Coordinates of C-alpha atoms in Angstrom, one line a residue:
X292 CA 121.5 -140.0 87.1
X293 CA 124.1 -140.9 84.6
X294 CA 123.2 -141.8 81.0
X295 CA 123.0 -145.1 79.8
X296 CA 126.4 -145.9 77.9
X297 CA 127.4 -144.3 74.7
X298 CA 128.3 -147.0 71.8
X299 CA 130.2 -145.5 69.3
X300 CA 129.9 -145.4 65.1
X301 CA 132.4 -147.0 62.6
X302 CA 133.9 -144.2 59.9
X303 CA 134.4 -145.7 56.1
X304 CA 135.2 -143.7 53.5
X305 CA 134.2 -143.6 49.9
X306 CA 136.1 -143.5 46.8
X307 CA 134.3 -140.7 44.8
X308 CA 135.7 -139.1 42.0
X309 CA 134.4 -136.3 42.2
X310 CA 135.9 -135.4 45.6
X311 CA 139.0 -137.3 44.3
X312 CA 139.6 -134.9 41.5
X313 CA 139.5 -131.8 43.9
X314 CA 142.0 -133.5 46.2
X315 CA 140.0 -134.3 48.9
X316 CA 139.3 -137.9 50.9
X317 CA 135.3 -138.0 51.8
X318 CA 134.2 -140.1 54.7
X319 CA 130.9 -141.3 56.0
X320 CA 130.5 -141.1 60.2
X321 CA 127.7 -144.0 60.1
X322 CA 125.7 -142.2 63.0
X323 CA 122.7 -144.7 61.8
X324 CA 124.3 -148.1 62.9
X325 CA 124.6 -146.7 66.8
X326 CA 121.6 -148.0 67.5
X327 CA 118.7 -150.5 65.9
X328 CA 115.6 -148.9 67.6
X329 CA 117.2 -145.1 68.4
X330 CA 119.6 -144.4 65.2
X331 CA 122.3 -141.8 64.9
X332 CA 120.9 -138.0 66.5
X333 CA 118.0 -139.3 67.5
X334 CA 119.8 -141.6 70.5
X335 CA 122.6 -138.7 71.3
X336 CA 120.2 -135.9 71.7
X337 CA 117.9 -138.5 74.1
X338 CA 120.4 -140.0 75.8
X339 CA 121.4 -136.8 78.7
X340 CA 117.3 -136.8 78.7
X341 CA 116.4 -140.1 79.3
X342 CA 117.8 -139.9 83.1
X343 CA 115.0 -136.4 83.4
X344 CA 112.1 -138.4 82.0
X345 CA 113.0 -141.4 84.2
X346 CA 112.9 -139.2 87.4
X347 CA 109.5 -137.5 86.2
X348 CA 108.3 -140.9 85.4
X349 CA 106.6 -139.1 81.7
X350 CA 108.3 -137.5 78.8
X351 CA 105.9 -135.7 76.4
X352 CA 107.0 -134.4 73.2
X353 CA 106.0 -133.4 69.9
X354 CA 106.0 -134.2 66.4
X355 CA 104.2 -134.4 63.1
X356 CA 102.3 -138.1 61.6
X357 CA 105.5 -139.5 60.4
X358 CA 108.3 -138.4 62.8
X359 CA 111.5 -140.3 63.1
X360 CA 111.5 -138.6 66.7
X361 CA 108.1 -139.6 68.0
X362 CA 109.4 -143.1 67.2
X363 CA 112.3 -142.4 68.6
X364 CA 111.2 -141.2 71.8
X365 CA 108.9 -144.1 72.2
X366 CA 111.5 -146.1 72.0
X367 CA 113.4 -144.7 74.6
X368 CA 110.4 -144.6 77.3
X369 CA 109.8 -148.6 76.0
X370 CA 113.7 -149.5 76.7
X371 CA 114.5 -146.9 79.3
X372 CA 111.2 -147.5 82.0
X373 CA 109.6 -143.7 81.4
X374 CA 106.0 -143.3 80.0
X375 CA 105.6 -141.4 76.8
X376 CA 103.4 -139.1 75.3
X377 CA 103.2 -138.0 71.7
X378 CA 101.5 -134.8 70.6
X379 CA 100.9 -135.0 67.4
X380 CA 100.1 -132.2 64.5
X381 CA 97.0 -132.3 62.9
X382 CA 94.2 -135.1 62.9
X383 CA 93.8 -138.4 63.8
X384 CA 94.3 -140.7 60.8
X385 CA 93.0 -144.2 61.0
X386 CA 94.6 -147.3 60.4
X387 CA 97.9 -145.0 61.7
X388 CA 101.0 -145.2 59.3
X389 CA 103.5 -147.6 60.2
X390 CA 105.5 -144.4 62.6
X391 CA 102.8 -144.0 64.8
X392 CA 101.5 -147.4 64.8
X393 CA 105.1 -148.9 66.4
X394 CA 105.2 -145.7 69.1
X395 CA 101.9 -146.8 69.8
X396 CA 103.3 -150.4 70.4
X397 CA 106.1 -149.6 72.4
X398 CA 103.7 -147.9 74.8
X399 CA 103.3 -143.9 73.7
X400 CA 100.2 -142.5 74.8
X401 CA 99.3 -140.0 71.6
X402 CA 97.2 -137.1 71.2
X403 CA 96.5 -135.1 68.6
X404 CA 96.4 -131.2 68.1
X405 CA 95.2 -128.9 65.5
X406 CA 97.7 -126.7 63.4
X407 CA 96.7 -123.7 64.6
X408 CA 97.6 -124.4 68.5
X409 CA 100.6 -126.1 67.9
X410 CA 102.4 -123.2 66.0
X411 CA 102.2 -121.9 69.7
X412 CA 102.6 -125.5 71.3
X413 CA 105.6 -124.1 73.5
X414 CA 103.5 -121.3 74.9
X415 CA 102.8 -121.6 78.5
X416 CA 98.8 -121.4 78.4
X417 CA 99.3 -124.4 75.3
X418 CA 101.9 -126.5 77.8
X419 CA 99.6 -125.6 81.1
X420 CA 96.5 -127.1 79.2
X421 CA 98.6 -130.6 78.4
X422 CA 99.1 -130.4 81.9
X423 CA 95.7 -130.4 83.3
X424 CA 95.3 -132.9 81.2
X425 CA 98.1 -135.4 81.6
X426 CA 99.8 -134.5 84.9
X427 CA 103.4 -134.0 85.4
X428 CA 105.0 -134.7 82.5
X429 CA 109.4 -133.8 81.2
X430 CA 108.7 -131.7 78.3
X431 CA 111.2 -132.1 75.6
X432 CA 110.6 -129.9 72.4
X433 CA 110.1 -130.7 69.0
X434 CA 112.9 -133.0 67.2
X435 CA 114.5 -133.0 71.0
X436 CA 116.6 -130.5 70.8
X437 CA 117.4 -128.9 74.4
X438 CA 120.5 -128.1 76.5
X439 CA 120.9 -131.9 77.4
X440 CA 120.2 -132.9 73.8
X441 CA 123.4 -130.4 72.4
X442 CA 125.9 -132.1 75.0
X443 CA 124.7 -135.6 73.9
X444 CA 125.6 -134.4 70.0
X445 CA 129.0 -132.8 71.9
X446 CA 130.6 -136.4 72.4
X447 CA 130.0 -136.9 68.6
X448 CA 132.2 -134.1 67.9
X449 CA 134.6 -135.7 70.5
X450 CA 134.7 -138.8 68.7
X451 CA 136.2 -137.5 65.0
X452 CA 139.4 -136.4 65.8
X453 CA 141.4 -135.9 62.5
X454 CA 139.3 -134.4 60.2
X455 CA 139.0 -131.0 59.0
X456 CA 135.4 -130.7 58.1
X457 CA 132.6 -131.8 59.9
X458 CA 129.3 -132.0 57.6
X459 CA 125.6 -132.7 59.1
X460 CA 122.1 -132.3 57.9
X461 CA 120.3 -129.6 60.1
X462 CA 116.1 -129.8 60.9
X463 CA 116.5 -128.4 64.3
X464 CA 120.0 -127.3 64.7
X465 CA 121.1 -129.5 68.1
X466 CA 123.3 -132.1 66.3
X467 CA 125.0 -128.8 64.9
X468 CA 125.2 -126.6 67.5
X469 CA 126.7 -129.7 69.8
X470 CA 128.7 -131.0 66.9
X471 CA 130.5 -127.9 66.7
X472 CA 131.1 -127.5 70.5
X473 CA 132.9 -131.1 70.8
X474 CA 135.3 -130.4 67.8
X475 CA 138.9 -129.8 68.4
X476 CA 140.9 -126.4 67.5
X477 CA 141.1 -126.3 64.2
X478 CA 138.2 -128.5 63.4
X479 CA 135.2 -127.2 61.2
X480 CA 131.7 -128.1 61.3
X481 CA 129.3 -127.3 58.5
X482 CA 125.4 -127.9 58.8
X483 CA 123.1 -128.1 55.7
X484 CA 119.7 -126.8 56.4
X485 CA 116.8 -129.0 55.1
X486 CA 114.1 -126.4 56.0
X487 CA 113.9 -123.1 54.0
X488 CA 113.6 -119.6 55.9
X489 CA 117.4 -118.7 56.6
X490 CA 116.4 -119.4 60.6
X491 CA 119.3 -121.8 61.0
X492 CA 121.8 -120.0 62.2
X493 CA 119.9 -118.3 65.2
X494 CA 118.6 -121.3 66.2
X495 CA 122.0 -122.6 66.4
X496 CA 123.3 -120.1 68.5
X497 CA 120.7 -120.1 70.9
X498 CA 121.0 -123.9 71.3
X499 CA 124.7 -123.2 71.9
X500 CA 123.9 -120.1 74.4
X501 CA 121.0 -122.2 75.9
X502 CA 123.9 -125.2 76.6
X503 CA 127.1 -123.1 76.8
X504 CA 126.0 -119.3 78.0
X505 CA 127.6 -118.4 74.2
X506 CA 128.6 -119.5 70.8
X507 CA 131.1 -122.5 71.0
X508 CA 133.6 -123.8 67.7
X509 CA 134.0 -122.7 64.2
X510 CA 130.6 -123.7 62.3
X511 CA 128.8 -122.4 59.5
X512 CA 125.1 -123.0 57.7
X513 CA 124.4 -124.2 54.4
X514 CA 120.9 -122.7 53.5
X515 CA 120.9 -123.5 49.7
X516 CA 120.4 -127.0 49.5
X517 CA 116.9 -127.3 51.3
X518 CA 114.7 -128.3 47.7
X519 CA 112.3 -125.9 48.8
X520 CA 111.6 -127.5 52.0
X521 CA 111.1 -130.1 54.4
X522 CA 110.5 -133.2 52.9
X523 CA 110.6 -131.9 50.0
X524 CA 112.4 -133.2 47.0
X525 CA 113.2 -132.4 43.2
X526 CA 114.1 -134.8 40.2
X527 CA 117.4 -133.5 40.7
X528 CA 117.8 -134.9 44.3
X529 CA 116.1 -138.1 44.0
X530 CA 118.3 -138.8 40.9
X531 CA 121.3 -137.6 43.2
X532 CA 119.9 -140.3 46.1
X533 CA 119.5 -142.9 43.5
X534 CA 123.4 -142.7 41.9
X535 CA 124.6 -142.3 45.4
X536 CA 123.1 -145.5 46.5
X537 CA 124.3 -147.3 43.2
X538 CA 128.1 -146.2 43.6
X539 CA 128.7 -146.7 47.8
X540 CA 126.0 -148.8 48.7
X541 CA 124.2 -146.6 51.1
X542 CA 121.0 -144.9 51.0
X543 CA 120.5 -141.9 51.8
X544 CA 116.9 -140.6 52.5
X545 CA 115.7 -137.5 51.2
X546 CA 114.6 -135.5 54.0
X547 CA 118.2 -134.7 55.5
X548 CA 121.1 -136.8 54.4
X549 CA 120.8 -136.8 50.3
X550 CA 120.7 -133.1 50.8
X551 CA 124.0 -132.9 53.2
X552 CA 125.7 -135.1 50.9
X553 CA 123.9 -133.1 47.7
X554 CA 125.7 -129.9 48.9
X555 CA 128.8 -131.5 50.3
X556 CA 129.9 -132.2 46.8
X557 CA 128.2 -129.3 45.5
X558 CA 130.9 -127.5 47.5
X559 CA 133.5 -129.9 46.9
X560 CA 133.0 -128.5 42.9
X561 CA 133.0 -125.2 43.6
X562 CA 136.2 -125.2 45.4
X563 CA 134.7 -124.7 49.1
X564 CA 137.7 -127.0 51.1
X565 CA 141.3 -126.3 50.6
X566 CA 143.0 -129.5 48.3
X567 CA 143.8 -132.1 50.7
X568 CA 141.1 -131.8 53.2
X569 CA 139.5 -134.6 55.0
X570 CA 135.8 -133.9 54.7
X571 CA 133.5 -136.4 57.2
X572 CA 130.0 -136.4 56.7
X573 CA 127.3 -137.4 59.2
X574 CA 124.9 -139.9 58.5
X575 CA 122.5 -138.9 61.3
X576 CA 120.1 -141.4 60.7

């Protein structure tokens, strides 16, 4: 089934001095205006899956009280024609936050399970028992990274020719790993981990083996930048966020962008890119 069309992202760039006085030009891919109800990664890692979940008729995924990609994936099945189902971590929370409330809206079933079985919520006896319950169902992981979701991120890499450096925030490592298979020869992408552990990397490369059969393009992980954790945040960052939004107009949020853009200049300081580079950075969403 083919995909439904790709729209493509405008590219502005900023005048920051403190890129400026290292000699390099900075610009923002604005991933976040592709699309008003599936933003940035979150519609190129679903869009090669939509087409599976329409043929199965149900996509069920995965996701904690307040994730982007629940939303997102309720979305899709609302636009697209597919049924959803959200499997949520942890406990049922009445009234539900505004996240679950507008999957909820757009038609996602949701279910809840506790902590302990969804640390193994990939394992088969976990994924047979959402079967019995719900029937046939596409399964699509966590944050909706897959095979299908890494050459979706691919045609993002196709569409930045020109740059040197290719920066994006990494929770799950698919907008990396496809990213950095859609560059051109002599392109570089660099992910910034938002999640401590040092895990990145492998995850990366089995995204890439999983849509490839091996490692494809020159890309590296960031881990230091993840202010110990997901969704996590220091007075540091927020006061980062805040002066970032003041100078360019944009805000960044703190769960994956303000830290890219935190260590992309972070790097930019410490001499990371050769003088004259042209650094792009990802705003996924």
């Amino acid at each position: 089934m083919t995909p439904p069309p790709e729209p493509a992202s405008p590219v502005v760039e900023l005048a920051d001095e403190r890129a400026a006085r290292r000699g390099l030009r900075l610009f923002l891919k604005r991933d976040d205006l592709v699309h008003p109800e599936l933003p940035g990664n979150k519609w190129r890692k679903l869009r090669h899956n939509i087409g599976p979940a329409r043929e199965h008729g149900t996509l069920l995924t995965f996701g904690g009280a307040y994730s982007n990609h629940i939303r997102a994936v309720a979305a899709a099945g609302g636009i697209h024609g597919f049924a959803t189902i959200g499997v949520i971590r942890g406990e049922e929370h009445l009234p539900l936050n505004a996240s679950l409330a507008h999957a909820e809206r757009m038609g996602m079933r949701l279910t809840y399970m506790d902590r302990t079985t969804y640390r193994r919520k990939h394992e088969p006896d976990v994924v047979e028992a959402l079967r019995e319950r719900w029937g046939d169902f596409y399964l699509l992981p966590e944050g909706g990274s897959n095979a299908l979701a890494v050459r979706g991120c691919a045609e993002l890499g196709a569409e930045v020719p020109g740059f040197d450096v290719v920066c994006c925030p990494c929770g799950t490592g698919g907008t990396l790993a496809g990213l950095a298979a859609g560059l051109a020869p002599g392109q570089r992408a660099v992910g910034f981990a938002v999640l401590k552990g040092g895990f990145m990397t492998a995850e990366v490369a089995r995204l890439q083996h999983e849509a490839y059969g091996g490692r494809r393009g020159d890309w590296s992980v960031e881990d230091g930048f993840h202010f110990g954790g997901y969704a996590r945040t220091t007075p540091d960052l927020d006061a980062f966020a805040d002066d970032f939004a003041r100078r360019h107009g944009v805000v960044l949020d703190r769960i994956y962008t303000a830290k890219m853009m935190f260590g992309v200049l972070a790097l930019a300081e410490r001499g990371a890119f050769p003088e004259g580079a042209r650094i792009l950075a990802v705003i996924t969403g």
